[in-house]
CSV table of C-alpha atoms and ligand atoms in Angstrom, one decimal:
chain,number,residue,atom,x,y,z
A,836,MET,CA,8.9,-0.2,25.6
A,837,SER,CA,11.0,-0.4,22.4
A,838,GLU,CA,11.8,2.8,20.2
A,839,GLY,CA,9.5,1.1,17.8
A,840,ALA,CA,6.4,0.6,19.9
A,841,GLY,CA,6.9,4.0,21.1
A,842,ARG,CA,6.5,5.4,17.7
A,843,LEU,CA,3.9,3.0,16.8
A,844,ALA,CA,1.7,4.2,19.7
A,845,GLU,CA,2.3,8.0,18.6
A,846,VAL,CA,1.3,7.2,14.9
A,847,GLU,CA,-1.8,5.2,16.1
A,848,ALA,CA,-2.8,8.0,18.5
A,849,LYS,CA,-2.7,10.7,15.8
A,850,ILE,CA,-4.7,8.5,13.3
A,851,ALA,CA,-7.2,8.0,15.8
A,852,GLN,CA,-7.5,11.6,16.7
A,853,ALA,CA,-7.7,12.7,12.9
A,854,ALA,CA,-10.4,10.0,12.2
A,855,ARG,CA,-12.5,11.1,15.5
A,856,ALA,CA,-12.1,14.9,14.4
A,857,ALA,CA,-13.6,13.6,11.0
A,858,GLY,CA,-16.5,11.8,12.6
A,859,ARG,CA,-14.9,8.6,11.6
A,860,ASP,CA,-14.3,5.4,13.6
A,861,PRO,CA,-10.5,4.8,14.2
A,862,ALA,CA,-11.0,1.1,13.6
A,863,ASP,CA,-11.8,1.7,9.8
A,864,ILE,CA,-8.1,2.9,9.2
A,865,THR,CA,-5.3,0.3,8.6
A,866,LEU,CA,-1.9,1.5,9.5
A,867,VAL,CA,0.3,-0.2,6.8
A,868,ALA,CA,3.8,0.1,8.5
A,869,VAL,CA,6.4,0.6,5.5
A,870,SER,CA,9.4,-1.3,6.3
A,871,LYS,CA,11.3,-0.9,3.2
A,872,THR,CA,15.1,-1.0,3.6
A,873,HIS,CA,14.8,-1.7,7.3
A,874,GLY,CA,15.8,-5.2,8.6
A,875,PRO,CA,13.7,-7.9,10.1
A,876,ASP,CA,14.7,-7.0,13.7
A,877,ARG,CA,13.0,-3.4,13.2
A,878,VAL,CA,9.9,-5.2,11.9
A,879,ARG,CA,9.9,-7.7,14.8
A,880,GLU,CA,9.9,-4.7,17.3
A,881,LEU,CA,6.6,-3.6,15.8
A,882,LEU,CA,5.4,-7.2,15.6
A,883,GLN,CA,6.2,-7.7,19.3
A,884,ALA,CA,4.2,-4.4,20.1
A,885,GLY,CA,1.2,-6.1,18.4
A,886,HIS,CA,1.2,-4.6,15.1
A,887,ARG,CA,0.6,-6.9,12.1
A,888,VAL,CA,0.4,-5.1,8.7
A,889,PHE,CA,3.2,-4.2,6.7
A,890,GLY,CA,4.3,-2.8,3.3
A,891,GLU,CA,7.2,-3.4,1.0
A,892,ASN,CA,7.8,-1.8,-2.4
A,893,ARG,CA,10.2,-4.4,-3.8
A,894,VAL,CA,9.3,-8.1,-4.3
A,895,GLN,CA,12.7,-9.2,-3.9
A,896,GLU,CA,13.6,-7.2,-0.6
A,897,ALA,CA,10.3,-8.6,0.6
A,898,GLN,CA,11.2,-12.1,-0.2
A,899,GLU,CA,14.3,-11.9,1.8
A,900,LYS,CA,12.6,-10.5,4.9
A,901,PHE,CA,9.2,-11.8,5.3
A,902,PRO,CA,8.8,-15.6,4.8
A,903,ALA,CA,10.6,-16.3,7.9
A,904,LEU,CA,8.7,-13.4,9.9
A,905,LYS,CA,5.2,-15.0,8.4
A,906,ALA,CA,6.2,-18.3,9.8
A,907,GLU,CA,6.6,-16.9,13.2
A,908,TYR,CA,3.5,-14.5,13.0
A,909,PRO,CA,0.8,-16.3,10.9
A,910,ASP,CA,-1.4,-13.4,11.0
A,911,LEU,CA,0.9,-11.0,9.5
A,912,GLN,CA,-0.5,-9.0,6.5
A,913,LEU,CA,1.9,-8.0,3.7
A,914,HIS,CA,1.0,-5.2,1.3
A,915,LEU,CA,3.1,-4.8,-2.0
A,916,ILE,CA,3.0,-0.8,-2.4
A,917,GLY,CA,5.8,-0.5,-5.3
A,918,PRO,CA,5.6,-1.2,-9.0
A,919,LEU,CA,5.3,-4.8,-10.1
A,920,GLN,CA,6.9,-6.2,-13.1
A,921,THR,CA,4.9,-9.1,-14.8
A,922,ASN,CA,7.8,-11.4,-14.5
A,923,LYS,CA,7.5,-11.1,-10.7
A,924,ALA,CA,3.7,-11.5,-10.6
A,925,ARG,CA,4.1,-15.2,-9.6
A,926,GLU,CA,6.3,-14.4,-6.4
A,927,ALA,CA,4.2,-11.5,-5.7
A,928,VAL,CA,0.8,-13.5,-5.7
A,929,ALA,CA,2.7,-16.3,-3.5
A,930,LEU,CA,4.1,-13.7,-0.8
A,931,PHE,CA,1.7,-10.6,-0.7
A,932,ASP,CA,-1.7,-10.6,0.8
A,933,VAL,CA,-2.6,-7.1,-0.8
A,934,ILE,CA,-1.3,-5.9,-4.1
A,935,GLN,CA,-1.6,-2.1,-4.2
A,936,SER,CA,0.0,-1.2,-7.4
A,937,VAL,CA,-2.2,-2.9,-10.1
A,938,ASP,CA,-1.9,-0.3,-13.0
A,939,ARG,CA,-1.8,-1.7,-16.8
A,940,ASP,CA,-3.7,-4.3,-18.6
A,941,ARG,CA,-1.0,-6.8,-19.0
A,942,LEU,CA,0.0,-6.9,-15.2
A,943,ALA,CA,-3.8,-7.1,-14.7
A,944,ALA,CA,-4.0,-10.4,-17.1
A,945,THR,CA,-0.8,-11.9,-15.5
A,946,LEU,CA,-2.0,-11.4,-11.9
A,947,ALA,CA,-5.4,-13.1,-12.9
A,948,LYS,CA,-3.5,-16.0,-14.6
A,949,GLU,CA,-1.1,-16.4,-11.5
A,950,MET,CA,-4.1,-16.3,-9.0
A,951,ALA,CA,-5.9,-18.9,-10.9
A,952,ARG,CA,-2.8,-21.1,-10.9
A,953,ALA,CA,-1.9,-20.4,-7.1
A,954,GLY,CA,-5.4,-20.9,-5.9
A,955,LYS,CA,-4.7,-17.6,-4.0
A,956,ARG,CA,-6.5,-14.2,-4.5
A,957,PRO,CA,-4.7,-11.2,-3.0
A,958,GLU,CA,-6.9,-8.0,-2.9
A,959,CYS,CA,-6.0,-5.6,-5.2
A,960,PHE,CA,-5.9,-1.9,-5.3
A,961,ILE,CA,-5.5,-0.1,-8.6
A,962,GLN,CA,-2.8,2.7,-8.4
A,963,VAL,CA,-3.9,6.0,-9.9
A,964,ASN,CA,-1.4,8.5,-11.1
A,965,THR,CA,-3.6,11.5,-10.1
A,966,GLY,CA,-0.7,14.1,-10.7
A,967,GLU,CA,-0.5,12.7,-14.3
A,968,GLU,CA,3.4,12.5,-13.7
A,969,PRO,CA,5.4,11.0,-16.7
A,970,GLN,CA,7.7,9.1,-14.7
A,971,LYS,CA,5.3,7.8,-12.2
A,972,ALA,CA,3.5,4.4,-11.9
A,973,GLY,CA,-0.1,4.3,-11.9
A,974,VAL,CA,-3.1,4.5,-14.4
A,975,LEU,CA,-3.9,8.0,-15.5
A,976,PRO,CA,-7.5,9.2,-14.3
A,977,ALA,CA,-8.8,9.6,-17.8
A,978,ASP,CA,-7.9,5.7,-18.5
A,979,LEU,CA,-9.5,4.6,-15.0
A,980,ASP,CA,-13.1,3.9,-16.0
A,981,ALA,CA,-12.0,1.4,-18.7
A,982,PHE,CA,-9.3,-0.1,-16.6
A,983,ILE,CA,-11.6,-0.9,-13.8
A,984,ALA,CA,-14.0,-2.3,-16.1
A,985,ALA,CA,-11.1,-4.6,-17.5
A,986,CYS,CA,-10.0,-5.6,-14.2
A,987,ARG,CA,-13.5,-6.6,-13.0
A,988,GLU,CA,-15.1,-8.1,-16.2
A,989,THR,CA,-12.3,-9.3,-18.4
A,990,HIS,CA,-9.8,-10.4,-15.6
A,991,LYS,CA,-12.0,-11.0,-12.8
A,992,LEU,CA,-9.5,-9.4,-10.3
A,993,PRO,CA,-10.6,-8.8,-6.6
A,994,VAL,CA,-10.6,-5.1,-6.9
A,995,VAL,CA,-11.2,-3.4,-3.5
A,996,GLY,CA,-9.9,0.0,-3.8
A,997,LEU,CA,-7.8,2.8,-5.3
A,998,MET,CA,-4.3,4.0,-4.3
A,999,CYS,CA,-2.1,7.1,-5.0
A,1000,ILE,CA,1.2,8.9,-4.4
A,1001,PRO,CA,0.7,12.7,-4.9
A,1002,PRO,CA,3.4,14.7,-6.4
A,1003,VAL,CA,6.0,15.7,-4.0
A,1004,ASP,CA,5.5,19.4,-4.8
A,1005,GLU,CA,1.6,19.7,-4.6
A,1006,GLU,CA,-1.1,20.0,-1.8
A,1007,PRO,CA,-1.8,16.3,-1.0
A,1008,ALA,CA,-5.2,17.1,0.0
A,1009,LEU,CA,-6.4,18.0,-3.6
A,1010,HIS,CA,-5.1,14.4,-4.7
A,1011,PHE,CA,-6.7,12.6,-1.7
A,1012,ALA,CA,-10.1,14.1,-2.4
A,1013,LEU,CA,-9.8,13.2,-6.2
A,1014,LEU,CA,-8.9,9.7,-5.3
A,1015,ALA,CA,-11.9,9.4,-2.9
A,1016,LYS,CA,-14.3,10.8,-5.6
A,1017,MET,CA,-13.1,8.4,-8.2
A,1018,ALA,CA,-13.5,5.5,-5.7
A,1019,ALA,CA,-17.0,6.5,-4.8
A,1020,ARG,CA,-17.9,6.5,-8.4
A,1021,HIS,CA,-16.8,3.1,-8.8
A,1022,GLY,CA,-18.3,1.7,-5.5
A,1023,LEU,CA,-14.9,1.0,-4.2
A,1024,ALA,CA,-14.8,1.0,-0.4
A,1025,LYS,CA,-10.9,1.1,0.1
A,1026,LEU,CA,-8.6,4.0,-0.3
A,1027,SER,CA,-4.7,3.9,0.3
A,1028,MET,CA,-3.5,7.2,0.7
A,1029,GLY,CA,-1.2,9.2,3.0
A,1030,MET,CA,2.4,8.7,4.1
A,1031,SER,CA,4.5,9.9,7.0
A,1032,ALA,CA,4.0,13.8,6.1
A,1033,ASP,CA,0.3,13.8,5.3
A,1034,TYR,CA,-1.5,10.7,6.7
A,1035,GLU,CA,-3.6,12.9,9.0
A,1036,THR,CA,-4.8,14.7,6.2
A,1037,ALA,CA,-5.4,11.5,4.1
A,1038,VAL,CA,-7.6,10.3,7.2
A,1039,ARG,CA,-9.7,13.2,7.0
A,1040,LEU,CA,-10.3,12.8,3.6
A,1041,GLY,CA,-11.5,9.2,3.8
A,1042,ALA,CA,-8.3,7.0,3.8
A,1043,THR,CA,-8.9,3.5,4.9
A,1044,HIS,CA,-5.2,2.5,4.6
A,1045,VAL,CA,-2.3,4.9,5.4
A,1046,ARG,CA,1.2,3.9,4.3
A,1047,VAL,CA,3.7,5.1,7.1
A,1048,GLY,CA,7.5,4.5,6.8
A,1049,SER,CA,9.8,7.0,8.3
A,1050,ALA,CA,7.4,8.2,11.2
A,1051,LEU,CA,7.5,4.7,12.5
A,1052,PHE,CA,11.0,3.4,11.6
A,1053,GLY,CA,13.1,6.6,11.2
A,1054,GLN,CA,14.7,8.0,8.0
A,1055,ARG,CA,15.7,5.4,5.5
A,1056,PRO,CA,19.5,5.2,4.4
A,1057,THR,CA,19.9,7.9,1.8
A,1058,GLY,CA,20.4,7.1,-1.9
A,1059,HIS,CA,17.5,4.5,-1.8
A,1060,ALA,CA,14.8,5.2,-4.3
A,1061,GLY,CA,11.9,6.4,-2.2
A,1062,ALA,CA,8.2,6.4,-3.4
A,1063,ALA,CA,8.0,5.2,-7.1
B,165,PLP,C1,8.3,4.4,0.9
B,165,PLP,C2,6.8,4.6,0.4
B,165,PLP,C3,5.9,5.2,1.6
B,165,PLP,C4,6.3,5.7,2.9
B,165,PLP,O1,7.0,6.8,2.9
B,165,PLP,P1,7.2,7.5,4.2
B,165,PLP,O2,7.2,8.9,3.6
B,165,PLP,O3,8.6,7.0,4.8
B,165,PLP,O4,6.2,7.3,5.2
B,165,PLP,C5,4.5,5.2,1.3
B,165,PLP,N1,4.0,4.6,0.1
B,165,PLP,C6,5.0,4.2,-0.8
B,165,PLP,C7,4.3,3.4,-2.2
B,165,PLP,C8,6.2,4.1,-0.6
B,165,PLP,O5,7.1,3.6,-1.6
């Protein structure tokens, strides 16, 4: 077994255990393997072990790595988990199957236009800045109701869920519980929350998607911007 396959089995077992402890079906949780900064050979290790769902936080890096891998593994599913600039929306719609970082009206409008143009509708998550951190992407909780309404009614985006990245120095469970409550209020079934340090907590609080990087691939080279 490759090192990657070993780590994958370990993370999957922990997800299953956390799910069962919470009375949930482990099959309802999708592990998004966050491969940013790691080369295609590391991704291929997990593909060979049977894993198919990956996450990248930069459009350009994903464009360099994933078209060839998608050609090899047509059922590979790629999630964009980082901030998206409107001028990259066309590329993002073409490459990604899911866009988890929809967080402002101009981006929503541009995505709608590019989806119509491409005849392809990647599922969208709305990123919520639950910690109300000024430097962080995501719509503020107070603006969420109006933003969801605009995404659904004006832009007609395929919104399926909410995503959050809690502040590093706060108890993540509070943020996960808040995100779950907001999603329930809007009838959104999917919740992307939890990273290497806290994905089991996220599963207990209802995550349907956990985004796990370093627990699967090891530490990233220092100097790379982490979660934005
Ligand atoms: C990098 C990143 C992750 C994964 O972080 P780890 O701590 O390595 O698991 C998850 N979500 C987002 C948005 C990221 O940028």
